[in-house]
Short mmCIF file of C-alpha atoms and ligand atoms in Angstrom, two decimals:
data_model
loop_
_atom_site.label_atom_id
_atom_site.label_comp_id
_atom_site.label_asym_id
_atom_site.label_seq_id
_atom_site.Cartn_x
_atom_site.Cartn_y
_atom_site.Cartn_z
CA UNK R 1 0.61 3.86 33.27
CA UNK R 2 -0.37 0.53 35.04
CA UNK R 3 1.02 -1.52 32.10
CA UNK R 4 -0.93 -4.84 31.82
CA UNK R 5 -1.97 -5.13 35.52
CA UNK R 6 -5.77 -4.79 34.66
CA UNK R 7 -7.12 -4.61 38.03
CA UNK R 8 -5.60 -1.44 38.56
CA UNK R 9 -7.95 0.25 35.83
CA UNK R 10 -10.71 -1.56 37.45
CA UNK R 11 -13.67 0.41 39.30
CA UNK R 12 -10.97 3.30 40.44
CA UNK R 13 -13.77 4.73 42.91
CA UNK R 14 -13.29 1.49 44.52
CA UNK R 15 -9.68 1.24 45.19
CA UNK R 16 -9.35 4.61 46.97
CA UNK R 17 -12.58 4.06 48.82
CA UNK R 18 -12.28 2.11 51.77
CA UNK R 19 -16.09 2.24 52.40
CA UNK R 20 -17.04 0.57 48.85
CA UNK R 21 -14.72 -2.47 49.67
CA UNK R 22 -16.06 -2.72 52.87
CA UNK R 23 -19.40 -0.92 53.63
CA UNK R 24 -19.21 -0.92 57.66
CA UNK R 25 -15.61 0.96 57.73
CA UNK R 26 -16.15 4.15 60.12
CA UNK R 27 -11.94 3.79 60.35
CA UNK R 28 -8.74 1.77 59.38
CA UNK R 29 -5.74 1.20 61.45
CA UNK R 30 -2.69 1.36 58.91
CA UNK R 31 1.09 -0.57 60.12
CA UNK R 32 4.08 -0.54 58.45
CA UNK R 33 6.31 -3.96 59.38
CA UNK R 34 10.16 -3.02 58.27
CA UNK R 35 11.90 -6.11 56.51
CA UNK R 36 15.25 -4.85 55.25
CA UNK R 37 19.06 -3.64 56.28
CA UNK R 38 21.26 -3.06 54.66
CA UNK R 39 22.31 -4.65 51.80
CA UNK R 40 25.39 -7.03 50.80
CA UNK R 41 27.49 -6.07 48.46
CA UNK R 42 26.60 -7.53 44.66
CA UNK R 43 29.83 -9.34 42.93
CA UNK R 44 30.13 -9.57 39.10
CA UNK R 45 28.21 -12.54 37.73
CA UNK R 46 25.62 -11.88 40.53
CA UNK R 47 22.11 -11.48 40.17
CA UNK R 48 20.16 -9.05 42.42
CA UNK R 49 16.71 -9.88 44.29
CA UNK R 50 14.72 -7.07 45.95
CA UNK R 51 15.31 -7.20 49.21
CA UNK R 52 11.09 -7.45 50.12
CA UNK R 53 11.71 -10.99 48.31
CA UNK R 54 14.18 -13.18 50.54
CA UNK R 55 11.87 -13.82 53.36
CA UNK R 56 9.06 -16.11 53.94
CA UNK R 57 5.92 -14.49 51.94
CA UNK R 58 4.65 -11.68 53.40
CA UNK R 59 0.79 -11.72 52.70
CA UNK R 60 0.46 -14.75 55.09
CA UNK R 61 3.13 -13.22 57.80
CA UNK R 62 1.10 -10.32 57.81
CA UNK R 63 -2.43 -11.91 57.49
CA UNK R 64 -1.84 -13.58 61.47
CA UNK R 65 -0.70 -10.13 62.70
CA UNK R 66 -3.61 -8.06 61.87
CA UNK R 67 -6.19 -11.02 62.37
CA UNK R 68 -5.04 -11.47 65.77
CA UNK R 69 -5.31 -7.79 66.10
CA UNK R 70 -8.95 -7.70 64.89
CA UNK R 71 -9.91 -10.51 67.46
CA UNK R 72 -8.24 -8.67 69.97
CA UNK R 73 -10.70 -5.91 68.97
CA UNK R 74 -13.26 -7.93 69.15
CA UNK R 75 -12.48 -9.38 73.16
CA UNK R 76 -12.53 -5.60 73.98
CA UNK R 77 -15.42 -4.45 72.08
CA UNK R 78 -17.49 -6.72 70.95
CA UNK R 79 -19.48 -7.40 67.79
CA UNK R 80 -16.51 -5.24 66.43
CA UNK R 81 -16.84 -5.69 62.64
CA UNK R 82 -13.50 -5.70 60.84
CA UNK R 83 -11.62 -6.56 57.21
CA UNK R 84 -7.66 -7.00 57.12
CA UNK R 85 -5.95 -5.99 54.30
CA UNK R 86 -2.34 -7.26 53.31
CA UNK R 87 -1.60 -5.80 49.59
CA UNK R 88 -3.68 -7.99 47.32
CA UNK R 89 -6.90 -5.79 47.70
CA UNK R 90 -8.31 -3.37 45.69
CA UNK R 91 -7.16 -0.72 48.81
CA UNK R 92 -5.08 2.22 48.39
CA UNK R 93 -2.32 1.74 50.82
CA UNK R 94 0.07 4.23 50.39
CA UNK R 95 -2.80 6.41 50.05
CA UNK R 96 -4.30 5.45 53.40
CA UNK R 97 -1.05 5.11 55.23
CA UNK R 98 -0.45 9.00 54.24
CA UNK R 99 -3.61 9.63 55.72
CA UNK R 100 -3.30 8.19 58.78
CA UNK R 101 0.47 9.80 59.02
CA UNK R 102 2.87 6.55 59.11
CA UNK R 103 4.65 9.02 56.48
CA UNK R 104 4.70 11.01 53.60
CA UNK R 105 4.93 9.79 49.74
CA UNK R 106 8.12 10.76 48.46
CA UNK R 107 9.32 11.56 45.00
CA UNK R 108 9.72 7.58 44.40
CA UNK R 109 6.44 7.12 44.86
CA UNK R 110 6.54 4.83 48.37
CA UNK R 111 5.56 5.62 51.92
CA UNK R 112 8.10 7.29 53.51
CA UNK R 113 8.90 7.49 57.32
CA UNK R 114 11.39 9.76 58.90
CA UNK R 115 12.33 6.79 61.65
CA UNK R 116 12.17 3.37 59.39
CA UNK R 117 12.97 4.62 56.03
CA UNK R 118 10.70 3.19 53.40
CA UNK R 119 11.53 -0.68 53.35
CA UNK R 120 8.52 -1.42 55.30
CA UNK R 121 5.13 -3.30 53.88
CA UNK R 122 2.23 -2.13 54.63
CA UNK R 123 -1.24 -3.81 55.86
CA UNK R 124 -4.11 -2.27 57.96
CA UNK R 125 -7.80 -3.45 59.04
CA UNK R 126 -10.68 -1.52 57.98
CA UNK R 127 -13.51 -1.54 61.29
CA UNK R 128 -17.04 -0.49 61.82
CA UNK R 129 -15.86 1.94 65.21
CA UNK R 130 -15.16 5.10 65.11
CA UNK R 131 -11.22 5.36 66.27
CA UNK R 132 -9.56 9.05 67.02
CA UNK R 133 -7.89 9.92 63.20
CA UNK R 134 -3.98 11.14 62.67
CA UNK R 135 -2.71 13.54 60.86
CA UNK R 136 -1.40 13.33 57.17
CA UNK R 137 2.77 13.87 58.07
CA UNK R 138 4.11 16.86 56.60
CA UNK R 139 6.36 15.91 53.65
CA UNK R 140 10.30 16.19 53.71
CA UNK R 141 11.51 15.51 50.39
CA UNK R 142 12.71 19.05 49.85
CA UNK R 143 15.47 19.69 46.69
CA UNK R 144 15.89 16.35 47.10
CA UNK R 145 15.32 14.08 43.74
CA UNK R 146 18.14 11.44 43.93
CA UNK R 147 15.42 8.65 43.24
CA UNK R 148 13.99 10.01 40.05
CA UNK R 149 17.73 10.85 38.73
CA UNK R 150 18.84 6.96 39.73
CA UNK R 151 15.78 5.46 37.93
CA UNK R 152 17.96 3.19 35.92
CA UNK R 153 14.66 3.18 33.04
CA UNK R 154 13.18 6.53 33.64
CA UNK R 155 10.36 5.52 35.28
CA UNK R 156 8.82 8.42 36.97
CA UNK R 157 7.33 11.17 34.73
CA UNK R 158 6.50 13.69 37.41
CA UNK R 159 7.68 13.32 41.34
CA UNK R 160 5.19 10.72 42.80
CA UNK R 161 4.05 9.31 39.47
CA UNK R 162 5.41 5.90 38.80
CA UNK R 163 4.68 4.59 35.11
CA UNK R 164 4.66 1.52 35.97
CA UNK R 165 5.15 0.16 32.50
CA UNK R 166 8.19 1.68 32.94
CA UNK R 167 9.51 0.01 36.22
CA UNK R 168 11.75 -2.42 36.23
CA UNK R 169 9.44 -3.77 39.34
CA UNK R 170 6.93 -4.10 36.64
CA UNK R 171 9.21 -6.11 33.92
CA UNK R 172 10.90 -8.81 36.21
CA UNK R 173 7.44 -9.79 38.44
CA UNK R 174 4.77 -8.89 36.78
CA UNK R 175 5.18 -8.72 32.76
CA UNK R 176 4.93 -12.11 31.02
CA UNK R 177 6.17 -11.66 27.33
CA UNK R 178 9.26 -10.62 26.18
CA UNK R 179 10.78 -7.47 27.72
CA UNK R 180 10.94 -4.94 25.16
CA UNK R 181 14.38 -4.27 23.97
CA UNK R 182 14.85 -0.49 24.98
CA UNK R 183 14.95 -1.56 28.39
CA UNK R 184 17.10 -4.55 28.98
CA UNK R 185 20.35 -2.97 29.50
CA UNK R 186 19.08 -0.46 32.34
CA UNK R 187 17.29 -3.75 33.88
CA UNK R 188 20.78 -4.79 34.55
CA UNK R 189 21.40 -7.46 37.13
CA UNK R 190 18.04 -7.28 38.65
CA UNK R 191 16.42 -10.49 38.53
CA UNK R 192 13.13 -10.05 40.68
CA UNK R 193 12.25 -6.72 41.78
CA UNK R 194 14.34 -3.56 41.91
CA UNK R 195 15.30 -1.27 44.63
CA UNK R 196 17.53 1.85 43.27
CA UNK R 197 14.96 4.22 43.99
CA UNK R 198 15.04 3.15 47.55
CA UNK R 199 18.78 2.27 48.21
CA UNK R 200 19.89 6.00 47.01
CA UNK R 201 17.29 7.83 49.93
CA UNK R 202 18.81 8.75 52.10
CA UNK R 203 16.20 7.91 54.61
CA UNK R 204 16.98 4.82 54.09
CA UNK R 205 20.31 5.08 56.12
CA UNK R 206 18.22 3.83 58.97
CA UNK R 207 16.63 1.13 57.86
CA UNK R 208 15.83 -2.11 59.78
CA UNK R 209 15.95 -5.49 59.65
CA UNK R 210 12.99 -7.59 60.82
CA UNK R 211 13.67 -11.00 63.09
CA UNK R 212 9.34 -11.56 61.87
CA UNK R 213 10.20 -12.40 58.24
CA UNK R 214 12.56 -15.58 57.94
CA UNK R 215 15.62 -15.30 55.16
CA UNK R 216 15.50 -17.79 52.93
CA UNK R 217 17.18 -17.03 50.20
CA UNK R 218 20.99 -14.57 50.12
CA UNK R 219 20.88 -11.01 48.79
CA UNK R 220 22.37 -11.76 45.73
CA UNK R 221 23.08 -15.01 43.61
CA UNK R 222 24.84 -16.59 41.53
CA UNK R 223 23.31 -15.98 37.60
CA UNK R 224 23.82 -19.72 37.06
CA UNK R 225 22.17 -20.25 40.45
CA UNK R 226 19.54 -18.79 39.40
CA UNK R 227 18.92 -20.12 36.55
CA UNK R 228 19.94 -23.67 37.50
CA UNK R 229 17.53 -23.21 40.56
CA UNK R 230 14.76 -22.28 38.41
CA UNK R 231 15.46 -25.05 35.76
CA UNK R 232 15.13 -27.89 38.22
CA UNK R 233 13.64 -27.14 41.60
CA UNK R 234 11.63 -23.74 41.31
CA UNK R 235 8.83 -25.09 43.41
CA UNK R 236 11.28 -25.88 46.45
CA UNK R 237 13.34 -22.59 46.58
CA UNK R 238 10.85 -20.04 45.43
CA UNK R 239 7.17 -21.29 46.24
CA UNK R 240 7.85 -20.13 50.21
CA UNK R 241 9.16 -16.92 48.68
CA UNK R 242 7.19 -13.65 46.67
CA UNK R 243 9.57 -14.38 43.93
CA UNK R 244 6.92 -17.33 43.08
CA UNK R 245 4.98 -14.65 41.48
CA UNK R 246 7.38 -14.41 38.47
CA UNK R 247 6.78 -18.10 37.82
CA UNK R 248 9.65 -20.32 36.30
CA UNK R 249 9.60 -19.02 33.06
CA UNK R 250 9.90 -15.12 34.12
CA UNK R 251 12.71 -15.98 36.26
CA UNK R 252 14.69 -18.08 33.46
CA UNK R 253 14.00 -14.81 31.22
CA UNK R 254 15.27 -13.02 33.74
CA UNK R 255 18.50 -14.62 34.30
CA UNK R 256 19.47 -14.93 30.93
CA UNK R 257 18.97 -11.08 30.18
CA UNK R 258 21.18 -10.21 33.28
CA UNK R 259 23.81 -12.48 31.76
CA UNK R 260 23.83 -10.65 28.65
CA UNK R 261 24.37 -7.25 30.85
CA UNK R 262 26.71 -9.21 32.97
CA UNK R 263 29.93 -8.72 30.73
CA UNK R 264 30.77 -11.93 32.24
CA UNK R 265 31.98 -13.97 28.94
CA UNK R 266 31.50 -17.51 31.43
CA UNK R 267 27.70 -17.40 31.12
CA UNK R 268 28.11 -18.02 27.46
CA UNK R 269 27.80 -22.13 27.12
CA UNK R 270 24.60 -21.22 29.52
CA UNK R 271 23.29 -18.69 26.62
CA UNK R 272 24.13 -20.95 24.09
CA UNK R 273 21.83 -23.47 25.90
CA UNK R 274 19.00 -21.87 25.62
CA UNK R 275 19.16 -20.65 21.81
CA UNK R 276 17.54 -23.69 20.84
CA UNK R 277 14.77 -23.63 23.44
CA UNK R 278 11.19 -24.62 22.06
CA UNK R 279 10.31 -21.14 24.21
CA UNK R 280 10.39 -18.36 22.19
CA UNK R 281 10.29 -15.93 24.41
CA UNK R 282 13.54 -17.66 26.22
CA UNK R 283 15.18 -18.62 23.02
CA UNK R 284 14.71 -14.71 21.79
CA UNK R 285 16.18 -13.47 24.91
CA UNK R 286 19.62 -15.83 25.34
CA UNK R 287 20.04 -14.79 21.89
CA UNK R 288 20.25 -11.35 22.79
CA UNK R 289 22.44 -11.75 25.52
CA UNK R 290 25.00 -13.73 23.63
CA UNK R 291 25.18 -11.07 21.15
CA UNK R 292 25.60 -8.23 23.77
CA UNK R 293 28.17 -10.44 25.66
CA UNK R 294 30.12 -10.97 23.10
CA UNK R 295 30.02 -7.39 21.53
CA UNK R 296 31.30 -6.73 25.27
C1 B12 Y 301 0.48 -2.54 41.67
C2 B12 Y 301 1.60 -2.35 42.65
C3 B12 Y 301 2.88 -2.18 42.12
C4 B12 Y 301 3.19 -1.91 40.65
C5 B12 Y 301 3.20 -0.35 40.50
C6 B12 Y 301 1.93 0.27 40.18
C7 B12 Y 301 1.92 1.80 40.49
N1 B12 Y 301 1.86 2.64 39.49
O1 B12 Y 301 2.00 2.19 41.64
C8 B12 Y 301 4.66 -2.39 40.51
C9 B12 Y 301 4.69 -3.87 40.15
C10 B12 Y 301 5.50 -1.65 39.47
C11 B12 Y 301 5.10 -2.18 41.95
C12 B12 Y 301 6.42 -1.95 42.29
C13 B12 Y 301 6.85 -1.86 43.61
N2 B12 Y 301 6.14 -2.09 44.73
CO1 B12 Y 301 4.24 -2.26 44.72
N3 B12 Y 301 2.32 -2.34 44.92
C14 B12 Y 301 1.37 -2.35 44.05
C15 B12 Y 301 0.00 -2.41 44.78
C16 B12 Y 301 -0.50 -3.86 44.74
C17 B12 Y 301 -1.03 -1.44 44.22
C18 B12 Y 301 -0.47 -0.01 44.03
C19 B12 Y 301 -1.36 0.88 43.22
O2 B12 Y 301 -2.54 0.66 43.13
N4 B12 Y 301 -0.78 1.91 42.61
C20 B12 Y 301 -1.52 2.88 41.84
C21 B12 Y 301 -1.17 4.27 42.35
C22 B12 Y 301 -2.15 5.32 41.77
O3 B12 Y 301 -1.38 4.25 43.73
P1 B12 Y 301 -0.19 4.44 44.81
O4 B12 Y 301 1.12 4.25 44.18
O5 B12 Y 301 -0.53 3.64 45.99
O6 B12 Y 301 -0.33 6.00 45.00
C23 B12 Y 301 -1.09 6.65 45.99
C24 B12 Y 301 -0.18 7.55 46.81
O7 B12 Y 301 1.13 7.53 46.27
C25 B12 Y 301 -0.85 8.90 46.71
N5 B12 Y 301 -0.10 9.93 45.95
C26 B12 Y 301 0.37 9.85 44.73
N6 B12 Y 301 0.89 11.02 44.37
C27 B12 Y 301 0.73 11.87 45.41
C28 B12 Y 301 1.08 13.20 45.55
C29 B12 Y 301 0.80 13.84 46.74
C30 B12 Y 301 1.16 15.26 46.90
C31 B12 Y 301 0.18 13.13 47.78
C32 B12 Y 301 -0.09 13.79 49.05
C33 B12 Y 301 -0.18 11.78 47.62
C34 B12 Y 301 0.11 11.19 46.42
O8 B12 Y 301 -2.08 8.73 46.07
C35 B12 Y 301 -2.05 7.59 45.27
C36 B12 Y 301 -3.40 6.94 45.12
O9 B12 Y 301 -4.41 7.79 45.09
C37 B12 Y 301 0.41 -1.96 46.24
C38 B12 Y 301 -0.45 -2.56 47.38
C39 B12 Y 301 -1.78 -1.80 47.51
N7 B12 Y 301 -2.86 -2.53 47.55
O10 B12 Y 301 -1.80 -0.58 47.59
C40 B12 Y 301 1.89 -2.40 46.32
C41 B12 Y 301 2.86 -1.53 47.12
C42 B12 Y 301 2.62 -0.08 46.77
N8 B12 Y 301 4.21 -1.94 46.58
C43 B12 Y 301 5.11 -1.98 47.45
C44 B12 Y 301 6.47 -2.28 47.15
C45 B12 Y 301 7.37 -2.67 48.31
C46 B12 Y 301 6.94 -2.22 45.82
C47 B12 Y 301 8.41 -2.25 45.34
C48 B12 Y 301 9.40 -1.56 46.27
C49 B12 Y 301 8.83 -3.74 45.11
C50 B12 Y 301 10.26 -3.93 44.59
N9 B12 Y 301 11.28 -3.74 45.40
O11 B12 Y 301 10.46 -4.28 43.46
C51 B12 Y 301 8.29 -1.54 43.96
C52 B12 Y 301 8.45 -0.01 44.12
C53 B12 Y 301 8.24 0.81 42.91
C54 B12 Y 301 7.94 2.27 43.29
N10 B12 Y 301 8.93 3.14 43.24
O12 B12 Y 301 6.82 2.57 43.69
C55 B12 Y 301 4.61 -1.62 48.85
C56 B12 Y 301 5.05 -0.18 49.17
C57 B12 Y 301 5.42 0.06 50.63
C58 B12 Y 301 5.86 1.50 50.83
N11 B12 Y 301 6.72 1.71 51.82
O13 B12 Y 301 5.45 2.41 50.12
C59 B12 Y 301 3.04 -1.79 48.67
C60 B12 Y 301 2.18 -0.85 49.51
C61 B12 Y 301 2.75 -3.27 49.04
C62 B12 Y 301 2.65 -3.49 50.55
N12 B12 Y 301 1.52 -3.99 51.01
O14 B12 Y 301 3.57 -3.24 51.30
N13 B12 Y 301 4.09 -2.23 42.80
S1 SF4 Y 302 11.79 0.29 41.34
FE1 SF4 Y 302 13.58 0.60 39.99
S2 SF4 Y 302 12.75 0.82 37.91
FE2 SF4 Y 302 11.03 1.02 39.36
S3 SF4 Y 302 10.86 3.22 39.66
FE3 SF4 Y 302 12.23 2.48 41.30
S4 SF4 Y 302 14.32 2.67 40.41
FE4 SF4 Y 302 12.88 2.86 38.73
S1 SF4 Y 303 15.58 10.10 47.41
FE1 SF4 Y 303 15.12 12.19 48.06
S2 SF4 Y 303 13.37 12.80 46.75
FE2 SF4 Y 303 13.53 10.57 46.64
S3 SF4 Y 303 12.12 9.86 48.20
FE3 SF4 Y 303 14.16 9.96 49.17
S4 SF4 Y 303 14.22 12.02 50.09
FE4 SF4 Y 303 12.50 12.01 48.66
#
């Protein structure tokens, strides 16, 4: 269920034990940092971004906030031992977040919160003191299963499981071959990410934008945008940006299968570009599109 992101299957009694990654932890103090509104609406010929993408990356933003925090600890108490974590470690977050009742997990899987919704990240710091603990927050998901019905590939097998090789989260960031044919067309016009499950909660009604993490790039784009950003100056537009992590090539993939489900018959000299690419996995996919567009 975690596709081909390894680390996941690594040393599992690591990643939901605090104390292994860090052997002094007695606590961890878990924030959520909101980083979304709402959203514009996405025109034909568009491509769509998740909205955790358009700001300045997040590990860094995140990184000063809870490092300031620790050496705050530290001026008040200390010798305070303390590790931050922003995402990229082998921590549980969601897991630990629960625990320390930011929110509950909801049927989509993510961390839920009755006041911010669930487009928040999450980060924490693990320390050596012993803090006072929360309480894990009651869930409220109730009848509810909008996200599981609106998974556009089916992705959740049970409420709370994600098969992530499923996801089109999974396909447009992480995967690096081709994406395997029987889900291109509910990939749509998602180009990095995907929020459905999160845009049809309704807890989501309230969420918030965040003045901490700087726009840089518009909700949606242009498809030839895209692609003619990624063709010649990937470094400059997307390198400040998570959407790095897709790397040229996964984003030029990307744009050329949401051309094919675009239905938009003025991407084809584009398509027809990219037929004769040396890249096979690029060539491949612009040859699927053009058929689908013009079966369309
Ligand atoms: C790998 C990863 C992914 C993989 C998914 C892997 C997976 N199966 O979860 C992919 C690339 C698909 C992905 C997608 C997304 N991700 Co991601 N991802 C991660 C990462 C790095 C690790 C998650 C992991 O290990 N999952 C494995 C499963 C087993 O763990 P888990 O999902 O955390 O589940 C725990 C809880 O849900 C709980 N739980 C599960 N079931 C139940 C049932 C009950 C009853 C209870 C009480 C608890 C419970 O226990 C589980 C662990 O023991 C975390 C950061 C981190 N270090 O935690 C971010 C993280 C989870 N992702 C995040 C985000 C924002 C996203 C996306 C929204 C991005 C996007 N817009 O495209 C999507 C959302 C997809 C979805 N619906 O979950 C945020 C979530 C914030 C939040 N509010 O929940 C995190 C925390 C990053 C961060 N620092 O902010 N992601
Ligand atoms: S992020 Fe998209 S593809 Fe992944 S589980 Fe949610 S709705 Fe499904
Ligand atoms: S859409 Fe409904 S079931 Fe899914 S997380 Fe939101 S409240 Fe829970």
């Amino acid at each position: 269920m975690h596709a081909s992101m390894g680390y996941m299957a690594k040393d599992p009694s690591g990643r939901d034990s605090i104390v292994k990654w860090f052997p002094p932890a007695k606590s961890a103090i878990l924030l959520a940092f909101s980083y979304s509104g709402k959203p514009a609406p996405v025109k034909r010929g568009e491509g769509r971004i998740a909205r955790y993408a358009l700001s300045d990356d997040y590990h860094g933003v995140l990184k000063a906030k809870v490092d300031s925090m620790l050496a705050w600890l530290e001026s008040v108490r200390p010798g305070t031992q303390g590790k931050a974590f922003v995402d990229s470690s082998p921590v549980l977050e969601r897991l630990y977040a629960r625990c320390a009742g930011l929110g509950w997990v909801g049927k989509n899987s993510m961390l839920l919160s009755p006041k911010l919704g669930s487009f928040f990240f999450l980060t924490g710091l693990a320390v050596d003191a012993e803090l006072e603990y929360d309480e894990p927050m009651p869930e409220h998901c109730g009848e509810c299963n909008r996200c599981m019905k609106a998974c556009p590939t089916d992705a959740f097998p049970a409420p709370r499981v994600l098969d992530a090789s499923k996801c089109i989260a999974y396909f447009t960031i992480e995967h690096r071959g081709p994406i395997p044919e029987g889900f291109r067309k509910g990939i749509g016009d998602w180009v990095f990410g995907c929020d459905v499950c999160q845009e049809v909660c309704p807890f989501n009604r309230f969420a918030v934008a965040n003045p901490l993490f700087v726009r840089r790039i518009p909700e949606t784009l242009p498809l030839e945008q895209v692609l003619a950003h990624a063709e010649k100056e990937f470094k400059a537009v997307f390198k400040p940006t998570p959407m790095e992590r897709a790397r040229r090539r996964g984003l030029l993939r990307n744009a050329l299968l949401a051309m094919g489900n675009s239905g938009d018959a003025r991407h084809i000299p584009a398509l027809e570009r990219y037929v004769t690419s040396d890249d096979e996995v690029l060539s491949e996919q612009a040859r699927w599109s053009l058929e689908r567009l013009r079966r369309t």
